[in-house]
Every structure is written in structure tokens, then in C-alpha cells.
Amino acid sequence: FACNQLFDFLCVASAKCQWVDGKTIYASVPTSSSCALNVGNYIKFSSSAIIKAPCTSAASCVNYDRWPSSNTTKTVMLSTASSPVTPSVVLSIPKSIGACSPLSIDLTSSSGNGGRAWKSISITVASLSSNSTLLNQLRSFLSTIKTVNPPTVIAARYFTAGDQYSFTARLCNFLDQC
């Protein structure tokens, strides 16, 4: 059924609901960035929702249409799970590259994003590079990365031949778990 028959929340008109049992409803909510529900969002019963106790058996449903109903304004705020998923970051890069070769940074095997885009992506680099200007330009480039797919390719111009670089990645999901 359409979730807006019972609830009011961000993009409810696009959501579909299904009763799992007498107390539980499964809501399928669009995950586009403008509609995805997030921690801190609110869900409440629609002002037009009429709530009745469920029938537990055919015998208990006698005169069901005359049972009293309740119009409620209960609102709940979404919070993280008691045991939220922590991302597992898998950073795949070659051990070495040629002097004129680009570097590919691959985070696509990482997991724990909850089926959504990563809320934040941070890739840092450390080096004892002899060229601090290039190192700062590389750090600036890394700060612009907003997606893990496709893998990021870094041009050879950001590296000094013979120097060593150490990369660290941090991914955070929509539940603010990193």
C-alpha cells in the first residue's frame, strides 16, 4: 500500500509499505539523495491515518467496523541501530608505478555503505617527498574525490620519481559510521 495512507515523512508519496505482521510495517523508500531517510529525520502518522487494533482471529473480528479507532500524532526520530554496520575499507593500489605512469586508487571492494553512496570519502597521503609543492597539489586533488566507482586515477605529474607515498582511506556511511 502507499505509505502516505498511514505515515508522513520525507518523500512519503514515493514510498511503498507492507504489513509484516500485526505490529510491523516494512517501508520501501527511494534512496535518491533527495529522498533517502537519514538519522535525525522524523516519521509520524499521517493526520488522516485511522489506527485500529488488528483482528487476532476470525471470531475476534465480529463487528470490527464498529470498533473504536484512534487518530494519533505520534512522531519518532530516526536513530542509528544499537549495533550499526561499520564500513570495511579495502584500499587497492599497486606497490609501485613507473615514472610516467598514473596511479589507480581502487576502493570498490569496500563494504558497509548500506546500499547508498558513501556520505564521506577521505583519502590522505603521507610522504617524505622532496617536492612539497607536488605533495600539496596531490593532497588537494585527493580532497576532491567524492565517489569510489570508478576507481580514481591520479596523473603521474603529482608524483616525484623515487619517492615513497603512503595512502590511507576513510569511508563513512549514512549512519555516520566510519
PDB file of C-alpha atoms in Angstrom:
ATOM      1  CA  PHE A   1       0.000   0.000   0.000  1.00  0.00           C
ATOM      2  CA  ALA A   2       1.066   3.609  -0.396  1.00  0.00           C
ATOM      3  CA  CYS A   3       2.882   4.721   2.772  1.00  0.00           C
ATOM      4  CA  ASN A   4       1.184   8.130   2.710  1.00  0.00           C
ATOM      5  CA  GLN A   5      -2.072   6.396   3.703  1.00  0.00           C
ATOM      6  CA  LEU A   6      -0.570   5.897   7.152  1.00  0.00           C
ATOM      7  CA  PHE A   7       2.632   7.917   7.533  1.00  0.00           C
ATOM      8  CA  ASP A   8       4.158  11.291   6.852  1.00  0.00           C
ATOM      9  CA  PHE A   9       7.889  11.557   6.163  1.00  0.00           C
ATOM     10  CA  LEU A  10      10.312  12.873   3.547  1.00  0.00           C
ATOM     11  CA  CYS A  11       9.221  11.647   0.067  1.00  0.00           C
ATOM     12  CA  VAL A  12       6.405   9.522   1.520  1.00  0.00           C
ATOM     13  CA  ALA A  13       4.473   9.831  -1.750  1.00  0.00           C
ATOM     14  CA  SER A  14       7.148   7.681  -3.451  1.00  0.00           C
ATOM     15  CA  ALA A  15       7.318   5.044  -0.714  1.00  0.00           C
ATOM     16  CA  LYS A  16       5.554   1.691  -0.598  1.00  0.00           C
ATOM     17  CA  CYS A  17       4.611  -0.013   2.665  1.00  0.00           C
ATOM     18  CA  GLN A  18       3.776  -3.601   3.534  1.00  0.00           C
ATOM     19  CA  TRP A  19       2.484  -5.132   6.753  1.00  0.00           C
ATOM     20  CA  VAL A  20       4.953  -7.737   8.021  1.00  0.00           C
ATOM     21  CA  ASP A  21       2.794  -8.726  10.995  1.00  0.00           C
ATOM     22  CA  GLY A  22       0.216  -7.064  13.270  1.00  0.00           C
ATOM     23  CA  LYS A  23       2.809  -4.628  14.672  1.00  0.00           C
ATOM     24  CA  THR A  24       5.454  -4.236  11.979  1.00  0.00           C
ATOM     25  CA  ILE A  25       5.459  -2.395   8.670  1.00  0.00           C
ATOM     26  CA  TYR A  26       8.210  -2.608   6.077  1.00  0.00           C
ATOM     27  CA  ALA A  27       8.673   0.650   4.150  1.00  0.00           C
ATOM     28  CA  SER A  28      10.472   0.690   0.817  1.00  0.00           C
ATOM     29  CA  VAL A  29      11.780   4.240   0.499  1.00  0.00           C
ATOM     30  CA  PRO A  30      13.534   5.753  -2.540  1.00  0.00           C
ATOM     31  CA  THR A  31      17.272   6.064  -1.942  1.00  0.00           C
ATOM     32  CA  SER A  32      17.952   9.035  -4.180  1.00  0.00           C
ATOM     33  CA  SER A  33      19.926  11.692  -2.335  1.00  0.00           C
ATOM     34  CA  SER A  34      16.904  13.985  -2.112  1.00  0.00           C
ATOM     35  CA  CYS A  35      14.564  11.304  -0.701  1.00  0.00           C
ATOM     36  CA  ALA A  36      16.711   8.993   1.396  1.00  0.00           C
ATOM     37  CA  LEU A  37      15.751   8.889   5.063  1.00  0.00           C
ATOM     38  CA  ASN A  38      18.649   9.671   7.360  1.00  0.00           C
ATOM     39  CA  VAL A  39      19.465   9.699  11.039  1.00  0.00           C
ATOM     40  CA  GLY A  40      17.661  12.683  12.592  1.00  0.00           C
ATOM     41  CA  ASN A  41      14.728  12.635  10.132  1.00  0.00           C
ATOM     42  CA  TYR A  42      11.225  12.275  11.542  1.00  0.00           C
ATOM     43  CA  ILE A  43       8.414   9.833  10.774  1.00  0.00           C
ATOM     44  CA  LYS A  44       4.913  10.412  12.056  1.00  0.00           C
ATOM     45  CA  PHE A  45       1.462   9.075  11.473  1.00  0.00           C
ATOM     46  CA  SER A  46      -0.413  10.933   8.780  1.00  0.00           C
ATOM     47  CA  SER A  47      -3.066  13.306  10.129  1.00  0.00           C
ATOM     48  CA  SER A  48      -5.644  11.295   8.172  1.00  0.00           C
ATOM     49  CA  ALA A  49      -4.459   7.892   9.459  1.00  0.00           C
ATOM     50  CA  ILE A  50      -7.008   5.877  11.390  1.00  0.00           C
ATOM     51  CA  ILE A  51      -5.477   3.183  13.570  1.00  0.00           C
ATOM     52  CA  LYS A  52      -7.399   0.135  14.851  1.00  0.00           C
ATOM     53  CA  ALA A  53      -6.275  -2.922  16.749  1.00  0.00           C
ATOM     54  CA  PRO A  54      -5.727  -5.931  14.475  1.00  0.00           C
ATOM     55  CA  CYS A  55      -8.052  -8.898  14.417  1.00  0.00           C
ATOM     56  CA  THR A  56      -6.332 -11.871  16.011  1.00  0.00           C
ATOM     57  CA  SER A  57      -8.779 -14.417  14.616  1.00  0.00           C
ATOM     58  CA  ALA A  58     -11.928 -14.553  12.511  1.00  0.00           C
ATOM     59  CA  ALA A  59     -14.029 -14.788  15.682  1.00  0.00           C
ATOM     60  CA  SER A  60     -12.452 -11.636  17.128  1.00  0.00           C
ATOM     61  CA  CYS A  61     -13.373  -9.629  14.021  1.00  0.00           C
ATOM     62  CA  VAL A  62     -17.116  -9.659  14.692  1.00  0.00           C
ATOM     63  CA  ASN A  63     -18.356  -6.064  14.461  1.00  0.00           C
ATOM     64  CA  TYR A  64     -14.831  -4.897  13.517  1.00  0.00           C
ATOM     65  CA  ASP A  65     -16.282  -1.976  11.565  1.00  0.00           C
ATOM     66  CA  ARG A  66     -17.763  -0.629  14.829  1.00  0.00           C
ATOM     67  CA  TRP A  67     -14.576  -0.884  16.867  1.00  0.00           C
ATOM     68  CA  PRO A  68     -13.291   2.481  18.086  1.00  0.00           C
ATOM     69  CA  SER A  69     -10.342   3.886  16.174  1.00  0.00           C
ATOM     70  CA  SER A  70      -7.557   6.179  17.216  1.00  0.00           C
ATOM     71  CA  ASN A  71      -6.187   9.180  15.408  1.00  0.00           C
ATOM     72  CA  THR A  72      -2.645   9.639  16.678  1.00  0.00           C
ATOM     73  CA  THR A  73       0.037  12.270  16.174  1.00  0.00           C
ATOM     74  CA  LYS A  74       2.949  10.155  17.387  1.00  0.00           C
ATOM     75  CA  THR A  75       6.278  11.270  15.902  1.00  0.00           C
ATOM     76  CA  VAL A  76       9.556   9.358  16.082  1.00  0.00           C
ATOM     77  CA  MET A  77      13.052  10.432  15.131  1.00  0.00           C
ATOM     78  CA  LEU A  78      15.233   8.005  13.196  1.00  0.00           C
ATOM     79  CA  SER A  79      18.345   6.978  15.069  1.00  0.00           C
ATOM     80  CA  THR A  80      21.183   4.599  14.400  1.00  0.00           C
ATOM     81  CA  ALA A  81      20.866   0.924  15.172  1.00  0.00           C
ATOM     82  CA  SER A  82      22.208  -0.313  18.503  1.00  0.00           C
ATOM     83  CA  SER A  83      24.859  -2.230  16.522  1.00  0.00           C
ATOM     84  CA  PRO A  84      25.314  -0.209  13.321  1.00  0.00           C
ATOM     85  CA  VAL A  85      27.319  -1.519  10.394  1.00  0.00           C
ATOM     86  CA  THR A  86      30.888  -0.260  10.406  1.00  0.00           C
ATOM     87  CA  PRO A  87      32.408   0.105   6.955  1.00  0.00           C
ATOM     88  CA  SER A  88      35.136  -2.260   5.862  1.00  0.00           C
ATOM     89  CA  VAL A  89      37.592  -0.236   3.788  1.00  0.00           C
ATOM     90  CA  VAL A  90      39.549  -2.085   1.115  1.00  0.00           C
ATOM     91  CA  LEU A  91      42.183   0.129  -0.494  1.00  0.00           C
ATOM     92  CA  SER A  92      43.748  -1.447  -3.550  1.00  0.00           C
ATOM     93  CA  ILE A  93      46.770   0.264  -5.101  1.00  0.00           C
ATOM     94  CA  PRO A  94      49.871  -1.026  -6.872  1.00  0.00           C
ATOM     95  CA  LYS A  95      53.063  -1.374  -4.852  1.00  0.00           C
ATOM     96  CA  SER A  96      54.957   0.719  -7.377  1.00  0.00           C
ATOM     97  CA  ILE A  97      54.371   2.642 -10.607  1.00  0.00           C
ATOM     98  CA  GLY A  98      56.618   3.768 -13.436  1.00  0.00           C
ATOM     99  CA  ALA A  99      57.934   7.321 -13.504  1.00  0.00           C
ATOM    100  CA  CYS A 100      55.384   8.351 -16.174  1.00  0.00           C
ATOM    101  CA  SER A 101      52.518   6.102 -15.072  1.00  0.00           C
ATOM    102  CA  PRO A 102      49.320   7.232 -13.371  1.00  0.00           C
ATOM    103  CA  LEU A 103      48.275   5.689 -10.045  1.00  0.00           C
ATOM    104  CA  SER A 104      44.891   3.987  -9.713  1.00  0.00           C
ATOM    105  CA  ILE A 105      43.283   4.019  -6.253  1.00  0.00           C
ATOM    106  CA  ASP A 106      40.522   1.421  -6.012  1.00  0.00           C
ATOM    107  CA  LEU A 107      38.044   1.397  -3.106  1.00  0.00           C
ATOM    108  CA  THR A 108      35.274  -0.504  -4.934  1.00  0.00           C
ATOM    109  CA  SER A 109      35.694  -3.653  -2.801  1.00  0.00           C
ATOM    110  CA  SER A 110      34.855  -1.701   0.346  1.00  0.00           C
ATOM    111  CA  SER A 111      31.560  -2.525   2.044  1.00  0.00           C
ATOM    112  CA  GLY A 112      29.218  -1.139   4.684  1.00  0.00           C
ATOM    113  CA  ASN A 113      27.618   1.755   2.803  1.00  0.00           C
ATOM    114  CA  GLY A 114      24.098   0.409   3.355  1.00  0.00           C
ATOM    115  CA  GLY A 115      23.291   0.400  -0.345  1.00  0.00           C
ATOM    116  CA  ARG A 116      23.771   4.147  -0.645  1.00  0.00           C
ATOM    117  CA  ALA A 117      26.529   6.420  -1.804  1.00  0.00           C
ATOM    118  CA  TRP A 118      29.218   6.976   0.815  1.00  0.00           C
ATOM    119  CA  LYS A 119      28.398  10.011   2.967  1.00  0.00           C
ATOM    120  CA  SER A 120      32.061  10.970   3.042  1.00  0.00           C
ATOM    121  CA  ILE A 121      35.263   9.775   1.428  1.00  0.00           C
ATOM    122  CA  SER A 122      38.656  10.824   2.707  1.00  0.00           C
ATOM    123  CA  ILE A 123      41.946   9.733   1.170  1.00  0.00           C
ATOM    124  CA  THR A 124      45.114  11.062   2.760  1.00  0.00           C
ATOM    125  CA  VAL A 125      48.726  10.726   1.697  1.00  0.00           C
ATOM    126  CA  ALA A 126      51.970  10.839   3.630  1.00  0.00           C
ATOM    127  CA  SER A 127      55.420  11.106   2.075  1.00  0.00           C
ATOM    128  CA  LEU A 128      58.880  12.378   2.729  1.00  0.00           C
ATOM    129  CA  SER A 129      58.756  13.790  -0.785  1.00  0.00           C
ATOM    130  CA  SER A 130      61.487  16.160  -1.812  1.00  0.00           C
ATOM    131  CA  ASN A 131      58.849  18.251  -3.628  1.00  0.00           C
ATOM    132  CA  SER A 132      56.402  19.687  -1.082  1.00  0.00           C
ATOM    133  CA  THR A 133      54.573  21.675  -3.795  1.00  0.00           C
ATOM    134  CA  LEU A 134      53.638  18.489  -5.679  1.00  0.00           C
ATOM    135  CA  LEU A 135      52.703  16.758  -2.425  1.00  0.00           C
ATOM    136  CA  ASN A 136      50.338  19.613  -1.524  1.00  0.00           C
ATOM    137  CA  GLN A 137      48.831  19.513  -5.020  1.00  0.00           C
ATOM    138  CA  LEU A 138      48.290  15.753  -4.614  1.00  0.00           C
ATOM    139  CA  ARG A 139      46.585  16.321  -1.238  1.00  0.00           C
ATOM    140  CA  SER A 140      44.385  18.974  -2.821  1.00  0.00           C
ATOM    141  CA  PHE A 141      43.428  16.584  -5.628  1.00  0.00           C
ATOM    142  CA  LEU A 142      42.614  13.800  -3.150  1.00  0.00           C
ATOM    143  CA  SER A 143      40.285  16.141  -1.251  1.00  0.00           C
ATOM    144  CA  THR A 144      38.075  16.437  -4.359  1.00  0.00           C
ATOM    145  CA  ILE A 145      37.249  12.714  -4.537  1.00  0.00           C
ATOM    146  CA  LYS A 146      33.507  12.185  -3.933  1.00  0.00           C
ATOM    147  CA  THR A 147      32.941   8.641  -5.257  1.00  0.00           C
ATOM    148  CA  VAL A 148      34.694   5.275  -5.211  1.00  0.00           C
ATOM    149  CA  ASN A 149      33.342   3.996  -8.511  1.00  0.00           C
ATOM    150  CA  PRO A 150      35.033   4.155 -10.916  1.00  0.00           C
ATOM    151  CA  PRO A 151      38.439   3.931  -9.213  1.00  0.00           C
ATOM    152  CA  THR A 152      40.323   7.217  -9.024  1.00  0.00           C
ATOM    153  CA  VAL A 153      43.227   7.674 -11.413  1.00  0.00           C
ATOM    154  CA  ILE A 154      45.913  10.106 -10.309  1.00  0.00           C
ATOM    155  CA  ALA A 155      48.127  11.577 -13.011  1.00  0.00           C
ATOM    156  CA  ALA A 156      51.875  10.934 -12.833  1.00  0.00           C
ATOM    157  CA  ARG A 157      52.534  14.701 -12.617  1.00  0.00           C
ATOM    158  CA  TYR A 158      51.605  14.601  -8.897  1.00  0.00           C
ATOM    159  CA  PHE A 159      54.473  12.260  -8.021  1.00  0.00           C
ATOM    160  CA  THR A 160      58.223  12.678  -7.729  1.00  0.00           C
ATOM    161  CA  ALA A 161      60.195   9.752  -9.199  1.00  0.00           C
ATOM    162  CA  GLY A 162      61.914   7.691  -6.499  1.00  0.00           C
ATOM    163  CA  ASP A 163      59.764   8.996  -3.618  1.00  0.00           C
ATOM    164  CA  GLN A 164      57.577   6.750  -1.492  1.00  0.00           C
ATOM    165  CA  TYR A 165      53.937   7.515  -0.688  1.00  0.00           C
ATOM    166  CA  SER A 166      51.580   6.035   1.861  1.00  0.00           C
ATOM    167  CA  PHE A 167      47.813   6.306   1.316  1.00  0.00           C
ATOM    168  CA  THR A 168      45.035   5.938   3.894  1.00  0.00           C
ATOM    169  CA  ALA A 169      41.306   5.879   3.143  1.00  0.00           C
ATOM    170  CA  ARG A 170      38.335   6.560   5.413  1.00  0.00           C
ATOM    171  CA  LEU A 171      34.745   5.923   4.300  1.00  0.00           C
ATOM    172  CA  CYS A 172      31.660   6.964   6.272  1.00  0.00           C
ATOM    173  CA  ASN A 173      28.137   5.696   5.632  1.00  0.00           C
ATOM    174  CA  PHE A 174      24.772   7.431   6.019  1.00  0.00           C
ATOM    175  CA  LEU A 175      24.613   6.264   9.657  1.00  0.00           C
ATOM    176  CA  ASP A 176      27.775   8.294  10.364  1.00  0.00           C
ATOM    177  CA  GLN A 177      29.765   5.106  10.880  1.00  0.00           C
ATOM    178  CA  CYS A 178      33.362   5.289   9.657  1.00  0.00           C
TER     179      CYS A 178
END
